[in-house]
Coordinates of N, CA and C in Angstrom, one line a residue:
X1 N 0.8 -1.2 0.0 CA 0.0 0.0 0.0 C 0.9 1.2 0.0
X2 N 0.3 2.4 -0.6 CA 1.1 3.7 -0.8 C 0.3 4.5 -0.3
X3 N 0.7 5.5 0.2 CA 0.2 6.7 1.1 C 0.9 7.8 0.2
X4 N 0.8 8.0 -1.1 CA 1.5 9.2 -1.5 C 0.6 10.5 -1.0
X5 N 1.2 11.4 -0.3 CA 0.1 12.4 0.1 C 0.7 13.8 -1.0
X6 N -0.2 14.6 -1.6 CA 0.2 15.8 -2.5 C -0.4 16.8 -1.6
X7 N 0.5 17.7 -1.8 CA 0.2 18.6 -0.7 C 1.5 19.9 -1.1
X8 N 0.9 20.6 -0.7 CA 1.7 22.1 -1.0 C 3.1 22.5 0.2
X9 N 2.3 22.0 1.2 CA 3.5 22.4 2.4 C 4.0 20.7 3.2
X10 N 4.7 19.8 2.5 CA 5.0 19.3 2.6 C 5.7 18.7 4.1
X11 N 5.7 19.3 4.6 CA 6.3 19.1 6.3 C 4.8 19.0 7.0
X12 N 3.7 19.1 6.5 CA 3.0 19.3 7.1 C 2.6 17.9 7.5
X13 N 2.7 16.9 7.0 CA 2.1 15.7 6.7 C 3.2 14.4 7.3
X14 N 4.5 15.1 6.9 CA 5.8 13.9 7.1 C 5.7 13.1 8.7
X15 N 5.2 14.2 9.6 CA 5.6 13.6 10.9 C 4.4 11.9 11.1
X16 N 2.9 12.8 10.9 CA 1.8 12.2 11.2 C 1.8 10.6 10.4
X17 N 2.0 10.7 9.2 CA 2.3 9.6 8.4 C 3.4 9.2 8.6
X18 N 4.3 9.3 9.1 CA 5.4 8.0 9.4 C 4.7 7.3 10.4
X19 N 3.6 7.9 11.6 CA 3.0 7.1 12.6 C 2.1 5.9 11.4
X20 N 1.6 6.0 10.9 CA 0.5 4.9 9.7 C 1.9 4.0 9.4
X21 N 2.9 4.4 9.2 CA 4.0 3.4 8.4 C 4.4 2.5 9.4
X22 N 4.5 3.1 10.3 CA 4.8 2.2 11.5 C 4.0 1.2 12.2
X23 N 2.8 1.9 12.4 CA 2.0 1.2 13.0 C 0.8 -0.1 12.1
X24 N 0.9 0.5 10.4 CA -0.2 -0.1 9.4 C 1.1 -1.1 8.5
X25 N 2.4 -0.8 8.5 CA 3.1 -1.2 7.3 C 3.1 -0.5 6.3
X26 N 2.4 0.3 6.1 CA 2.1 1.0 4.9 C 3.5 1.4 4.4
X27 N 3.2 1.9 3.3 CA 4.5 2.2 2.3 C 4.0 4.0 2.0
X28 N 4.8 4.5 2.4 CA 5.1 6.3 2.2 C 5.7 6.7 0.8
X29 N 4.8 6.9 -0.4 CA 5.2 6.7 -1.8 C 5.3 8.4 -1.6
X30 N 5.5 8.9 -0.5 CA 6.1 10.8 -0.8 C 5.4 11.7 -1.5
X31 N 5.7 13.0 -1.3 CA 4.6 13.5 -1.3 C 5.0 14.4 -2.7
X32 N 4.4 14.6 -3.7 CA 4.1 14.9 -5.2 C 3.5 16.4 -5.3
X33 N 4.3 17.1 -6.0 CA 4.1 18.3 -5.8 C 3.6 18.9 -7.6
X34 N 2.6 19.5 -7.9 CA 2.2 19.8 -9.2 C 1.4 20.8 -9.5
X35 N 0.5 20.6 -10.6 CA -0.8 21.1 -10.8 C -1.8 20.3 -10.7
X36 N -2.3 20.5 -9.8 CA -3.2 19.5 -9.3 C -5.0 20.2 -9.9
X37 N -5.6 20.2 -10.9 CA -7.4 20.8 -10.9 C -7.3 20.8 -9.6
X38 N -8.1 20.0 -8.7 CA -8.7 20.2 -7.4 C -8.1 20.9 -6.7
X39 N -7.5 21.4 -6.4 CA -6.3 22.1 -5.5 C -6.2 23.4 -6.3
X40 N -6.3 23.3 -7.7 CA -6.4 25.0 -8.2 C -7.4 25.8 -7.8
X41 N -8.4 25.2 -7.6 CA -9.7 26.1 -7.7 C -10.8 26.4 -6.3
X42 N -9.0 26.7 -5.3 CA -9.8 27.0 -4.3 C -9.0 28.0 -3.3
X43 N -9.3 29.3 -2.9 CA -8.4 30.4 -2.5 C -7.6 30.1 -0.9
X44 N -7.4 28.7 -0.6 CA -7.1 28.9 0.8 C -6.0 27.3 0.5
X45 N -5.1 27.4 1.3 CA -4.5 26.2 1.8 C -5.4 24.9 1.8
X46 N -4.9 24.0 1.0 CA -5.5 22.9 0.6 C -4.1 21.5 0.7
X47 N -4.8 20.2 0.7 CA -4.4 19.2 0.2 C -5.3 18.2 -0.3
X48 N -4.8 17.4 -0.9 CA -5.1 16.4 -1.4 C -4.3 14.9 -1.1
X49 N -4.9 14.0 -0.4 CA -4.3 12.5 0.1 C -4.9 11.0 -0.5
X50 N -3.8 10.9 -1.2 CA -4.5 9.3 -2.1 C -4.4 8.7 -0.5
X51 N -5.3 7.9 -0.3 CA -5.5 7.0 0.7 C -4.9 5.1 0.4
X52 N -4.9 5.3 -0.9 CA -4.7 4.1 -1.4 C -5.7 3.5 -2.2
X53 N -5.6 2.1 -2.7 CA -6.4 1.8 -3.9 C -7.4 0.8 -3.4
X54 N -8.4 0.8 -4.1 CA -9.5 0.1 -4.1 C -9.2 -1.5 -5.2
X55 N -8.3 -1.1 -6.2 CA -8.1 -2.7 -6.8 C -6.9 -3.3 -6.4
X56 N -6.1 -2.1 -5.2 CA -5.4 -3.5 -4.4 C -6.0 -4.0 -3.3
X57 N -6.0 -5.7 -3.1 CA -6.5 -6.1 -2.1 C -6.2 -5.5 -0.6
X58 N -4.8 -5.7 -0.5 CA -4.2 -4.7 0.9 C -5.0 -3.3 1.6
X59 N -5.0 -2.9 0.1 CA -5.4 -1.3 0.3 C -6.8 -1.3 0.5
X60 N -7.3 -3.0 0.2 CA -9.1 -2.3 -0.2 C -9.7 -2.8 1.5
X61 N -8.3 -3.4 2.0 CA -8.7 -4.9 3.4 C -8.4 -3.4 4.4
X62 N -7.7 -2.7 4.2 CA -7.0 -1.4 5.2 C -8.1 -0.5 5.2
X63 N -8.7 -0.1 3.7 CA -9.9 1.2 3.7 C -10.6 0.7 4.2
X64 N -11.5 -0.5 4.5 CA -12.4 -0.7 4.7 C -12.6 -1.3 6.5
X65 N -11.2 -1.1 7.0 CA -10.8 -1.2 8.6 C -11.7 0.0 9.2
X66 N -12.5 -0.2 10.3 CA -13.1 1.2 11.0 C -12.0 1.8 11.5
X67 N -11.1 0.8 12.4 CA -9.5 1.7 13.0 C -8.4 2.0 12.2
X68 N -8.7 1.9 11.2 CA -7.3 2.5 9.7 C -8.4 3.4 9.6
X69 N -9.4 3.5 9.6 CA -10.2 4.9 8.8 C -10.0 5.8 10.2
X70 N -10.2 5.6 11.2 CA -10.0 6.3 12.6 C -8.6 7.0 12.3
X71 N -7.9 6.3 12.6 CA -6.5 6.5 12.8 C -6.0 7.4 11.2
X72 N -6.6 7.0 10.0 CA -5.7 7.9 9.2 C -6.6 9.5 9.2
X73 N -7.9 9.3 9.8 CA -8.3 10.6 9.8 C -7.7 11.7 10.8
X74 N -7.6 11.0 12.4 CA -6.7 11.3 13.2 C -5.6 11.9 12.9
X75 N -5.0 11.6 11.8 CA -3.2 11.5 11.4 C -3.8 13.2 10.6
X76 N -4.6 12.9 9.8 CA -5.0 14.2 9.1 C -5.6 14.9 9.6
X77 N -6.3 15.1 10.4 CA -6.8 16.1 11.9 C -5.3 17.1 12.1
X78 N -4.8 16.0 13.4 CA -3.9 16.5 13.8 C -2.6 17.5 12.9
X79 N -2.6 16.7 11.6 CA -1.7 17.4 10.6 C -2.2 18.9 9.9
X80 N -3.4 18.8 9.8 CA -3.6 20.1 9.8 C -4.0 21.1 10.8
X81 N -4.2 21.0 11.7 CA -4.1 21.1 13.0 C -3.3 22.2 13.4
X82 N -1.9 21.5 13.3 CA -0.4 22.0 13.3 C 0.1 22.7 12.3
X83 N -0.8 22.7 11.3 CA -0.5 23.8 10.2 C -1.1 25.3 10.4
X84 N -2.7 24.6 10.8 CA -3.1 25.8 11.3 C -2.6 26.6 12.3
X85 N -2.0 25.9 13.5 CA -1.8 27.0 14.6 C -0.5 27.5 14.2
X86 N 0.4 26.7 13.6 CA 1.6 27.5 12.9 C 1.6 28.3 12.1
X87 N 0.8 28.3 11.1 CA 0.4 29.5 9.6 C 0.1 30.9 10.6
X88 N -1.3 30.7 11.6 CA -1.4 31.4 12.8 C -0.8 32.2 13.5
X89 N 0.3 31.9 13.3 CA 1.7 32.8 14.5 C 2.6 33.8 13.7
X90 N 2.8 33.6 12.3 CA 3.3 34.1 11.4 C 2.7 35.5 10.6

């Protein structure tokens, strides 16, 4: 399974997802920096997170976990979180 997360501010994400790699196995395919449509067309700090695939079995036995869905929303909570109160101070 790959967790590539795209995302603009990059640090934002690295800490929270090494906890999923450790704790899920998951594989951290890094985070992809572009033009992304969805992400253009909106005036405020955004990301976008492949969660993983539905025609890999791994990926589809993990999404469909109630405590991988807990835990990776948790991970994305807190990740933006810490963006927010940091962007905040500045």
């Amino acid at each position: 399974m790959g967790l590539p997360v795209l995302v603009h501010h990059s640090a934002l994400v690295q800490q929270e997802f090494g906890v999923l790699e450790k704790n899920y196995g998951v594989k951290n395919r890094g985070v992809k920096q572009g033009f992304f449509y969805v992400l253009s067309q909106v005036a405020m700090p955004s990301v976008l997170v492949e969660m993983g695939f539905f025609s890999n079995e791994g990926d589809r036995s993990r999404l469909l976990d109630i405590v991988f869905q807990r835990d990776l929303i948790d991970r994305i909570t807190v990740a933006l979180k810490r963006f927010r109160d940091k962007d905040s101070v500045l």
